[in-house]
Amino acid sequence: MPRHNPKTRILYALPLLVPGLVMAGEVTLTGEGTVRYEPDSARLKFTASAEHELPRKATEQVSSMMEQWREGISDYLPQLQEYSDASVNLYSRTLPSEDRDKEPRKRAVASQTISFSISDLSLLNPVLQQAQALGLNYNLGPHQFFHSDETQLEQEALALALSDAKSRCEFVAKQMDQSCGDVVSININGGHRPMPRMMSAEARGADSISSVGEREISASVNATFELD
């Protein structure tokens, strides 16, 4: 009658256990939690720019655009947070010349940057429409949208991960006719925020944004529990 090595039987039995590393009187496993949400705020940046052979003319054109911008958003200005439009830049660029014997021409380029954040996304389309009407440069992407209370969302995801770890421990203990005891050690992993599937307004050629897309915050923990 063939004899079996006891160690071989143990190695084949391990994969039949529930996920997690089981040691004498302890079990180590992972808990996960995810919270889904939609952003309710945005950080925006626009640039008014113009170029001319004379620096003074380029600057005057930008000043005119800024006056129109401020007048166009006057009704929304009290709701624009951390508003700033004092960043002005003036430089010259050299135009390419096909004739090497001619002196290359230079043009002055003036630009002024506008930045602010909004906590009411219903302001997004009116602000974008004003920027588009004036020809302001901007790029609207997923990284500019966020939730005003992401700390609370992170805590909710972590609470779900902790609860999941405890639930798994209780399941493992029940299968072994034991109970889940005290926590021996725990390691908390950082939150993860995947980007939503949202095209920028420029890339889509859209005049307005109807939805910024759903996001999620996830958390995971590695915990070791005693088995009683």
Tab-separated table of C-alpha atoms in Angstrom:
chain	number	residue	atom	x	y	z
A	1	MET	CA	0.000	0.000	0.000
A	2	PRO	CA	1.564	3.349	-1.061
A	3	ARG	CA	2.595	5.695	1.738
A	4	HIS	CA	1.916	9.456	1.479
A	5	ASN	CA	4.137	12.132	2.883
A	6	PRO	CA	2.108	14.156	5.490
A	7	LYS	CA	3.733	17.414	4.286
A	8	THR	CA	2.413	16.763	0.794
A	9	ARG	CA	-1.133	16.452	2.098
A	10	ILE	CA	-0.812	19.777	3.930
A	11	LEU	CA	0.422	21.567	0.816
A	12	TYR	CA	-2.521	20.341	-1.218
A	13	ALA	CA	-4.996	21.300	1.502
A	14	LEU	CA	-3.913	24.941	1.762
A	15	PRO	CA	-5.481	26.146	-1.551
A	16	LEU	CA	-8.862	24.850	-0.347
A	17	LEU	CA	-8.927	27.404	2.468
A	18	VAL	CA	-10.633	30.800	2.066
A	19	PRO	CA	-8.343	33.660	0.892
A	20	GLY	CA	-5.910	34.803	3.557
A	21	LEU	CA	-2.859	33.457	5.314
A	22	VAL	CA	-3.811	31.298	8.277
A	23	MET	CA	-1.258	30.796	11.063
A	24	ALA	CA	-1.592	29.202	14.458
A	25	GLY	CA	-4.308	31.203	16.235
A	26	GLU	CA	-4.228	34.062	13.704
A	27	VAL	CA	-5.553	34.975	10.259
A	28	THR	CA	-4.235	37.707	7.927
A	29	LEU	CA	-6.468	39.039	5.165
A	30	THR	CA	-7.385	42.071	3.070
A	31	GLY	CA	-10.477	44.292	3.277
A	32	GLU	CA	-11.597	46.656	0.508
A	33	GLY	CA	-14.073	49.530	0.259
A	34	THR	CA	-15.194	51.841	-2.559
A	35	VAL	CA	-17.293	55.019	-2.587
A	36	ARG	CA	-18.623	56.431	-5.877
A	37	TYR	CA	-19.400	60.118	-6.315
A	38	GLU	CA	-19.667	62.979	-8.791
A	39	PRO	CA	-17.448	66.077	-8.435
A	40	ASP	CA	-19.221	69.228	-7.264
A	41	SER	CA	-16.380	71.759	-7.746
A	42	ALA	CA	-13.795	72.803	-10.333
A	43	ARG	CA	-10.554	74.774	-10.644
A	44	LEU	CA	-10.439	76.764	-13.875
A	45	LYS	CA	-7.765	78.713	-15.744
A	46	PHE	CA	-8.143	80.925	-18.840
A	47	THR	CA	-5.620	82.981	-20.804
A	48	ALA	CA	-6.253	86.132	-22.836
A	49	SER	CA	-3.523	86.611	-25.431
A	50	ALA	CA	-2.758	88.866	-28.403
A	51	GLU	CA	0.235	89.655	-30.579
A	52	HIS	CA	1.299	92.689	-32.593
A	53	GLU	CA	4.418	94.231	-34.041
A	54	LEU	CA	4.257	96.839	-31.294
A	55	PRO	CA	4.279	95.680	-27.633
A	56	ARG	CA	1.928	98.526	-26.694
A	57	LYS	CA	-0.696	97.361	-29.200
A	58	ALA	CA	-0.517	93.759	-28.025
A	59	THR	CA	-0.950	94.899	-24.434
A	60	GLU	CA	-3.891	97.125	-25.322
A	61	GLN	CA	-5.661	94.233	-27.072
A	62	VAL	CA	-5.286	92.030	-24.021
A	63	SER	CA	-6.505	94.838	-21.748
A	64	SER	CA	-9.595	95.205	-23.925
A	65	MET	CA	-10.311	91.474	-23.707
A	66	MET	CA	-9.943	91.582	-19.930
A	67	GLU	CA	-12.376	94.489	-19.613
A	68	GLN	CA	-14.944	92.552	-21.658
A	69	TRP	CA	-14.338	89.444	-19.559
A	70	ARG	CA	-14.836	91.252	-16.249
A	71	GLU	CA	-17.992	92.906	-17.550
A	72	GLY	CA	-19.343	89.591	-18.886
A	73	ILE	CA	-18.865	87.713	-15.592
A	74	SER	CA	-19.825	90.543	-13.241
A	75	ASP	CA	-22.983	88.708	-12.140
A	76	TYR	CA	-20.986	85.576	-11.256
A	77	LEU	CA	-17.885	87.205	-9.776
A	78	PRO	CA	-19.054	86.992	-6.111
A	79	GLN	CA	-19.330	83.190	-6.525
A	80	LEU	CA	-15.873	82.726	-8.044
A	81	GLN	CA	-13.507	81.657	-5.274
A	82	GLU	CA	-9.776	82.434	-5.105
A	83	TYR	CA	-10.198	84.668	-8.145
A	84	SER	CA	-7.044	86.136	-9.707
A	85	ASP	CA	-6.390	87.851	-13.046
A	86	ALA	CA	-3.213	89.781	-12.223
A	87	SER	CA	-0.781	87.447	-13.985
A	88	VAL	CA	0.454	89.376	-17.044
A	89	ASN	CA	3.218	88.294	-19.406
A	90	LEU	CA	4.872	90.143	-22.317
A	91	TYR	CA	7.476	88.627	-24.616
A	92	SER	CA	8.526	88.632	-28.268
A	93	ARG	CA	8.675	85.790	-30.760
A	94	THR	CA	10.605	85.526	-34.019
A	95	LEU	CA	8.641	84.752	-37.158
A	96	PRO	CA	10.118	82.135	-39.512
A	97	SER	CA	11.580	83.593	-42.705
A	98	GLU	CA	12.018	81.814	-46.028
A	99	ASP	CA	14.671	84.304	-47.154
A	100	ARG	CA	17.867	83.870	-45.153
A	101	ASP	CA	19.192	87.239	-46.320
A	102	LYS	CA	16.358	89.147	-44.687
A	103	GLU	CA	16.340	90.128	-41.056
A	104	PRO	CA	13.794	87.925	-39.207
A	105	ARG	CA	10.729	89.787	-38.033
A	106	LYS	CA	9.641	89.825	-34.416
A	107	ARG	CA	6.211	90.199	-32.893
A	108	ALA	CA	5.239	91.097	-29.364
A	109	VAL	CA	3.008	88.643	-27.520
A	110	ALA	CA	0.993	89.757	-24.485
A	111	SER	CA	-0.993	87.406	-22.281
A	112	GLN	CA	-2.938	87.576	-19.040
A	113	THR	CA	-3.996	84.582	-16.964
A	114	ILE	CA	-7.298	84.217	-15.115
A	115	SER	CA	-7.719	81.554	-12.439
A	116	PHE	CA	-10.437	80.717	-9.906
A	117	SER	CA	-12.467	77.847	-8.501
A	118	ILE	CA	-16.220	77.257	-8.340
A	119	SER	CA	-18.199	75.191	-5.837
A	120	ASP	CA	-21.383	75.339	-7.937
A	121	LEU	CA	-21.032	73.538	-11.268
A	122	SER	CA	-24.120	75.284	-12.632
A	123	LEU	CA	-21.746	78.250	-13.171
A	124	LEU	CA	-19.510	76.178	-15.435
A	125	ASN	CA	-21.344	76.624	-18.737
A	126	PRO	CA	-22.025	80.395	-18.405
A	127	VAL	CA	-18.348	80.969	-17.621
A	128	LEU	CA	-17.219	78.775	-20.526
A	129	GLN	CA	-19.554	80.554	-22.926
A	130	GLN	CA	-18.109	83.915	-21.952
A	131	ALA	CA	-14.557	82.619	-22.418
A	132	GLN	CA	-15.413	81.148	-25.818
A	133	ALA	CA	-17.069	84.383	-26.965
A	134	LEU	CA	-13.869	86.325	-26.223
A	135	GLY	CA	-11.535	83.688	-27.658
A	136	LEU	CA	-9.778	82.945	-24.366
A	137	ASN	CA	-7.493	79.940	-24.317
A	138	TYR	CA	-8.253	77.130	-21.880
A	139	ASN	CA	-8.093	73.378	-21.460
A	140	LEU	CA	-10.834	71.650	-19.508
A	141	GLY	CA	-9.869	68.185	-18.253
A	142	PRO	CA	-10.858	65.664	-15.569
A	143	HIS	CA	-8.050	66.728	-13.222
A	144	GLN	CA	-9.732	70.122	-12.746
A	145	PHE	CA	-12.841	68.658	-11.129
A	146	PHE	CA	-13.030	67.568	-7.492
A	147	HIS	CA	-15.415	67.075	-4.587
A	148	SER	CA	-15.600	69.705	-1.870
A	149	ASP	CA	-15.449	67.053	0.905
A	150	GLU	CA	-13.123	64.359	-0.415
A	151	THR	CA	-11.728	63.807	3.088
A	152	GLN	CA	-15.129	62.573	4.240
A	153	LEU	CA	-15.381	60.311	1.175
A	154	GLU	CA	-11.953	58.837	1.926
A	155	GLN	CA	-13.055	58.094	5.484
A	156	GLU	CA	-16.219	56.389	4.228
A	157	ALA	CA	-14.177	54.183	1.873
A	158	LEU	CA	-11.804	53.286	4.721
A	159	ALA	CA	-14.716	52.421	7.022
A	160	LEU	CA	-16.059	50.055	4.354
A	161	ALA	CA	-12.618	48.442	3.984
A	162	LEU	CA	-12.341	47.893	7.743
A	163	SER	CA	-15.829	46.429	7.873
A	164	ASP	CA	-14.994	44.132	4.955
A	165	ALA	CA	-11.848	42.891	6.711
A	166	LYS	CA	-13.796	42.133	9.901
A	167	SER	CA	-16.510	40.351	7.905
A	168	ARG	CA	-13.939	38.158	6.150
A	169	CYS	CA	-12.310	37.327	9.465
A	170	GLU	CA	-15.659	36.247	10.880
A	171	PHE	CA	-16.281	34.049	7.834
A	172	VAL	CA	-12.861	32.371	8.134
A	173	ALA	CA	-13.317	31.795	11.864
A	174	LYS	CA	-16.771	30.268	11.363
A	175	GLN	CA	-15.413	27.791	8.813
A	176	MET	CA	-12.880	26.660	11.428
A	177	ASP	CA	-15.395	26.531	14.320
A	178	GLN	CA	-13.732	29.505	15.973
A	179	SER	CA	-14.508	33.181	16.496
A	180	CYS	CA	-12.775	36.330	15.222
A	181	GLY	CA	-10.839	37.970	18.059
A	182	ASP	CA	-8.739	41.084	18.595
A	183	VAL	CA	-6.724	42.841	15.901
A	184	VAL	CA	-3.030	41.923	16.102
A	185	SER	CA	-1.847	44.359	13.403
A	186	ILE	CA	-3.318	46.441	10.608
A	187	ASN	CA	-1.878	48.238	7.591
A	188	ILE	CA	-3.951	50.941	5.838
A	189	ASN	CA	-3.324	51.637	2.168
A	190	GLY	CA	-3.881	55.062	0.599
A	191	GLY	CA	-6.998	56.055	-1.340
A	192	HIS	CA	-7.149	55.685	-5.100
A	193	ARG	CA	-9.087	58.052	-7.372
A	194	PRO	CA	-9.482	56.851	-10.972
A	195	MET	CA	-10.170	59.584	-13.535
A	196	PRO	CA	-13.693	59.802	-14.942
A	197	ARG	CA	-14.338	59.317	-18.635
A	198	MET	CA	-14.834	62.937	-19.646
A	199	MET	CA	-13.540	64.602	-22.790
A	200	SER	CA	-12.380	68.193	-22.581
A	201	ALA	CA	-14.640	70.869	-24.055
A	202	GLU	CA	-12.001	71.806	-26.646
A	203	ALA	CA	-11.350	68.231	-27.747
A	204	ARG	CA	-15.042	67.564	-28.241
A	205	GLY	CA	-15.736	70.933	-29.811
A	206	ALA	CA	-18.645	71.312	-27.412
A	207	ASP	CA	-20.210	74.606	-26.397
A	208	SER	CA	-21.269	73.265	-23.012
A	209	ILE	CA	-20.623	70.456	-20.556
A	210	SER	CA	-23.597	68.301	-19.561
A	211	SER	CA	-21.855	65.877	-17.192
A	212	VAL	CA	-18.433	65.649	-15.577
A	213	GLY	CA	-18.653	61.897	-15.025
A	214	GLU	CA	-18.534	59.622	-12.007
A	215	ARG	CA	-15.454	58.936	-9.919
A	216	GLU	CA	-14.622	56.559	-7.115
A	217	ILE	CA	-12.421	56.536	-4.038
A	218	SER	CA	-11.208	53.141	-2.883
A	219	ALA	CA	-9.316	52.037	0.206
A	220	SER	CA	-7.849	48.736	1.335
A	221	VAL	CA	-6.432	47.357	4.585
A	222	ASN	CA	-4.293	44.356	5.478
A	223	ALA	CA	-5.249	43.099	8.922
A	224	THR	CA	-4.229	40.254	11.203
A	225	PHE	CA	-6.825	38.964	13.698
A	226	GLU	CA	-6.615	36.492	16.535
A	227	LEU	CA	-8.742	33.375	16.264
A	228	ASP	CA	-10.409	32.396	19.551
